[in-house]
Each structure stands twice: as structure tokens, then as C-alpha cells.
Amino acid sequence: MPRNPSAALARRLERSSRLRSALGRALQVRVLDTTYDAIGTQLVPTLAQAPAAVLMLGVASRAKRIRVEARACNRASRFYPDASGRPSASLTLDPAGPPARRAAVAPQALAILRRHGLAVVRSRDAGRYLCNASYFRALAEPCPVLFVHIPPTASAKRPRDASRPRHGGLDAAAQARALTEVALFLCARGRAAARTR
């Protein structure tokens, strides 16, 4: 994708004064290369820093609504090469891993995004490309991890119900406000869990 709206959205969250104030420091943002090698060379070192939480963003090219990914599967596809032209080395992402890993925080994140009036659905299929592969790896960590797919454009809106007030569409500002709340929730959950370990 020539212009990746998820990278722009991540940078917007990085500049959030609200997140900086709540976290006591700037949010760490990593925009991964669109290659399978990036999982080992960029994602794994970031996860080794033991973050309180991980919020992953990506673009679902055919999506009309935001998708909260409830799980990642231990599978890849040889049909979809990465940006370097290489497919996944194996159909199984982790031979010793489970068939799937689930995001325990997905229902709460879904509720937060809906409260912000965004068009959002729960998804059980993060795909068979790098989004699923990186999510599967991140979900192995002990902190809260969530992957959110956004549509390629900001044109999708929740249908207007005349009986309900309008809460905003699916523009970048609305997405950023809602995802700020999700990030705050994930960090609070992660900090609470770290205190009990």
C-alpha cells in the first residue's frame, strides 16, 4: 500500500499529549517493514523491552469498518509474498505453538470503539499475511496485546440512526480519539497485571 493510513494513525497516537500525560512518557511507536523478516528483526526486539501493552494497527484493504482482531492463527500462506517478494518460510508460524492465540482484551476494546460511534466489528480472522503473523508472535507475550485493522479510507461511517446522536464518522481524528482510549485501557490493564506477577 503506497500510503499506509495505519502508519499515519500510529504517528498521530505517538503525538497524543493525553497519552503522554497518562503514561508519564511518550508512546513508543514502531512502524514495521512489510516483510516476514521484520518480525524477527524489528518486532521481537521491541517485545523484548517488556512493554506494558501492545496496540498493533494495520490496514484491511477490503474492510468497510474497523476490525478488532479477536485472535491470530498459527498459519501463513505461500500465496501472498511480502514487500520483498518472499512468501512465509513455512505454513506454520510456530511449530511448537498452539493453533491460535486469543486477545483477552478484544471485547473491551470493541466496546470502547463503539462508544466512540465508530463502525466496528469483531473479527476472528486476522488474515494469512504479516498482520496475522506479527499478531500471533505478539500474543505470546504476557502483556495485553490487541490488533486493530482499519479500512483503507476514511469514508466508512456507521449508518446514522435518527434516534441516536451523531458521534462522528470514521475519519482519522475520530479513530485517533477512540484508539487513544483503547491504548489507555490496554496500558492500565498491563500495569495492573505487572503488579500481580
Short mmCIF file of C-alpha atoms in Angstrom, two decimals:
data_model
loop_
_atom_site.label_atom_id
_atom_site.label_comp_id
_atom_site.label_asym_id
_atom_site.label_seq_id
_atom_site.Cartn_x
_atom_site.Cartn_y
_atom_site.Cartn_z
CA MET A 1 0.00 0.00 0.00
CA PRO A 2 1.73 3.21 -1.16
CA ARG A 3 0.35 5.41 1.61
CA ASN A 4 -0.39 3.44 4.74
CA PRO A 5 -3.12 5.07 6.85
CA SER A 6 -2.33 2.81 9.82
CA ALA A 7 1.23 4.19 10.00
CA ALA A 8 -0.15 7.75 9.90
CA LEU A 9 -2.63 6.86 12.65
CA ALA A 10 0.16 5.34 14.78
CA ARG A 11 2.18 8.55 14.40
CA ARG A 12 -0.87 10.55 15.43
CA LEU A 13 -1.19 8.47 18.61
CA GLU A 14 2.52 8.97 19.24
CA ARG A 15 1.94 12.74 19.31
CA SER A 16 -1.03 12.48 21.70
CA SER A 17 -0.50 14.74 24.71
CA ARG A 18 -3.25 12.82 26.51
CA LEU A 19 -1.38 9.53 26.15
CA ARG A 20 1.92 11.16 27.10
CA SER A 21 0.35 12.66 30.21
CA ALA A 22 -1.33 9.41 31.28
CA LEU A 23 1.74 7.26 30.62
CA GLY A 24 4.21 9.73 32.07
CA ARG A 25 6.27 9.46 28.87
CA ALA A 26 5.87 9.35 25.12
CA LEU A 27 4.25 6.36 23.49
CA GLN A 28 6.71 4.09 21.68
CA VAL A 29 5.66 3.59 18.07
CA ARG A 30 7.23 1.07 15.71
CA VAL A 31 6.20 1.02 12.07
CA LEU A 32 7.36 -2.38 10.88
CA ASP A 33 8.64 -3.10 7.41
CA THR A 34 6.15 -5.18 5.43
CA THR A 35 8.37 -8.27 5.41
CA TYR A 36 8.38 -11.53 7.31
CA ASP A 37 11.98 -10.79 8.35
CA ALA A 38 10.73 -7.69 10.22
CA ILE A 39 9.03 -9.93 12.77
CA GLY A 40 12.40 -11.19 13.96
CA THR A 41 14.45 -8.05 13.35
CA GLN A 42 12.01 -5.32 14.44
CA LEU A 43 9.06 -6.76 16.38
CA VAL A 44 10.87 -9.28 18.59
CA PRO A 45 13.46 -6.72 19.85
CA THR A 46 10.62 -4.31 20.64
CA LEU A 47 8.74 -7.00 22.57
CA ALA A 48 11.97 -7.86 24.44
CA GLN A 49 11.73 -4.41 26.07
CA ALA A 50 8.75 -5.77 28.07
CA PRO A 51 6.12 -3.18 27.14
CA ALA A 52 3.13 -2.69 29.44
CA ALA A 53 0.85 -3.26 26.44
CA VAL A 54 0.96 -3.57 22.65
CA LEU A 55 -1.55 -1.98 20.27
CA MET A 56 -0.98 -3.07 16.68
CA LEU A 57 -2.55 -1.30 13.70
CA GLY A 58 -2.88 -2.41 10.12
CA VAL A 59 -4.95 -1.82 7.00
CA ALA A 60 -7.54 -4.33 5.80
CA SER A 61 -7.77 -3.44 2.12
CA ARG A 62 -11.35 -4.65 1.63
CA ALA A 63 -12.77 -3.67 5.02
CA LYS A 64 -15.60 -1.16 5.27
CA ARG A 65 -15.38 -0.94 9.06
CA ILE A 66 -12.72 -1.07 11.74
CA ARG A 67 -11.98 -4.67 12.73
CA VAL A 68 -10.92 -5.65 16.23
CA GLU A 69 -8.99 -8.88 15.78
CA ALA A 70 -10.00 -11.38 18.46
CA ARG A 71 -7.32 -13.94 17.61
CA ALA A 72 -4.34 -14.81 15.47
CA CYS A 73 -3.85 -18.23 13.92
CA ASN A 74 -0.68 -20.27 13.70
CA ARG A 75 -0.72 -20.30 9.92
CA ALA A 76 0.62 -18.43 6.95
CA SER A 77 0.00 -18.52 3.23
CA ARG A 78 2.53 -19.17 0.49
CA PHE A 79 0.26 -17.26 -1.94
CA TYR A 80 0.97 -13.79 -0.52
CA PRO A 81 4.62 -12.74 -0.71
CA ASP A 82 5.77 -9.83 1.44
CA ALA A 83 7.05 -6.49 0.14
CA SER A 84 10.44 -8.07 -0.60
CA GLY A 85 8.74 -10.66 -2.80
CA ARG A 86 9.25 -13.55 -0.39
CA PRO A 87 6.46 -15.73 0.99
CA SER A 88 6.42 -17.05 4.54
CA ALA A 89 9.13 -19.67 5.06
CA SER A 90 6.55 -22.12 6.42
CA LEU A 91 2.80 -22.60 6.54
CA THR A 92 3.07 -22.89 10.33
CA LEU A 93 4.30 -19.76 12.11
CA ASP A 94 5.45 -21.56 15.27
CA PRO A 95 5.72 -25.37 15.08
CA ALA A 96 5.64 -25.57 18.90
CA GLY A 97 2.82 -23.04 19.24
CA PRO A 98 -0.92 -23.52 19.69
CA PRO A 99 -3.31 -23.44 16.70
CA ALA A 100 -4.43 -19.94 17.71
CA ARG A 101 -3.81 -17.26 20.32
CA ARG A 102 -6.63 -15.08 21.57
CA ALA A 103 -6.73 -11.45 22.66
CA ALA A 104 -8.45 -11.36 26.04
CA VAL A 105 -8.84 -7.57 25.74
CA ALA A 106 -10.73 -7.63 22.42
CA PRO A 107 -14.29 -7.38 23.87
CA GLN A 108 -13.45 -4.32 25.97
CA ALA A 109 -11.66 -2.63 23.07
CA LEU A 110 -14.63 -3.31 20.82
CA ALA A 111 -16.93 -1.67 23.39
CA ILE A 112 -14.66 1.39 23.66
CA LEU A 113 -14.60 1.89 19.89
CA ARG A 114 -18.38 1.50 19.67
CA ARG A 115 -18.88 4.07 22.44
CA HIS A 116 -16.99 6.49 20.21
CA GLY A 117 -19.55 5.91 17.46
CA LEU A 118 -17.17 4.15 15.09
CA ALA A 119 -18.24 1.50 12.62
CA VAL A 120 -16.50 -1.51 14.15
CA VAL A 121 -16.81 -5.30 14.10
CA ARG A 122 -15.18 -8.19 15.92
CA SER A 123 -13.06 -10.32 13.62
CA ARG A 124 -11.80 -13.85 14.15
CA ASP A 125 -9.56 -13.79 11.09
CA ALA A 126 -6.51 -11.51 11.06
CA GLY A 127 -5.67 -12.93 7.62
CA ARG A 128 -2.79 -15.07 6.44
CA TYR A 129 -0.34 -12.29 5.87
CA LEU A 130 2.02 -10.26 8.03
CA CYS A 131 -0.72 -8.84 10.25
CA ASN A 132 -1.65 -12.32 11.45
CA ALA A 133 2.00 -13.43 11.70
CA SER A 134 3.08 -10.43 13.77
CA TYR A 135 -0.06 -10.61 15.93
CA PHE A 136 0.47 -14.32 16.60
CA ARG A 137 4.01 -13.57 17.77
CA ALA A 138 2.99 -10.60 19.93
CA LEU A 139 0.16 -12.54 21.60
CA ALA A 140 2.79 -14.87 23.08
CA GLU A 141 3.83 -12.02 25.40
CA PRO A 142 2.44 -11.70 28.96
CA CYS A 143 1.15 -8.13 28.40
CA PRO A 144 -2.20 -7.14 26.85
CA VAL A 145 -1.94 -7.22 23.05
CA LEU A 146 -4.52 -6.09 20.51
CA PHE A 147 -4.55 -5.77 16.73
CA VAL A 148 -6.95 -3.33 15.07
CA HIS A 149 -7.42 -3.29 11.30
CA ILE A 150 -8.66 -0.05 9.78
CA PRO A 151 -10.24 0.40 6.34
CA PRO A 152 -8.03 1.88 3.62
CA THR A 153 -10.03 5.11 3.52
CA ALA A 154 -11.88 7.26 5.99
CA SER A 155 -15.11 7.05 4.03
CA ALA A 156 -16.88 4.34 6.04
CA LYS A 157 -19.30 5.53 8.68
CA ARG A 158 -21.72 3.84 10.98
CA PRO A 159 -25.21 4.26 9.46
CA ARG A 160 -26.97 7.21 11.01
CA ASP A 161 -29.88 6.33 13.25
CA ALA A 162 -32.09 9.39 13.64
CA SER A 163 -32.97 8.37 17.21
CA ARG A 164 -29.31 8.45 18.30
CA PRO A 165 -26.99 11.43 18.38
CA ARG A 166 -24.18 11.50 15.88
CA HIS A 167 -20.82 10.62 17.45
CA GLY A 168 -18.57 11.18 14.45
CA GLY A 169 -17.55 9.16 11.48
CA LEU A 170 -14.53 7.11 10.66
CA ASP A 171 -12.14 9.96 9.97
CA ALA A 172 -8.57 9.99 11.26
CA ALA A 173 -9.37 12.30 14.18
CA ALA A 174 -12.25 10.09 15.37
CA GLN A 175 -10.10 6.99 15.01
CA ALA A 176 -7.28 8.63 16.97
CA ARG A 177 -9.58 9.70 19.81
CA ALA A 178 -11.09 6.23 20.11
CA LEU A 179 -7.76 4.42 19.82
CA THR A 180 -6.30 6.72 22.47
CA GLU A 181 -8.95 5.34 24.83
CA VAL A 182 -8.10 1.79 23.77
CA ALA A 183 -4.38 2.43 24.37
CA LEU A 184 -5.11 3.86 27.82
CA PHE A 185 -7.23 0.81 28.67
CA LEU A 186 -4.50 -1.59 27.47
CA CYS A 187 -1.81 0.21 29.47
CA ALA A 188 -3.93 0.25 32.63
CA ARG A 189 -4.63 -3.47 32.22
CA GLY A 190 -0.95 -4.18 31.58
CA ARG A 191 0.26 -2.21 34.58
CA ALA A 192 -2.26 -3.93 36.85
CA ALA A 193 -1.17 -7.36 35.60
CA ALA A 194 2.52 -6.49 36.06
CA ARG A 195 1.90 -5.66 39.73
CA THR A 196 0.49 -9.14 40.34
CA ARG A 197 3.37 -11.02 38.62
#
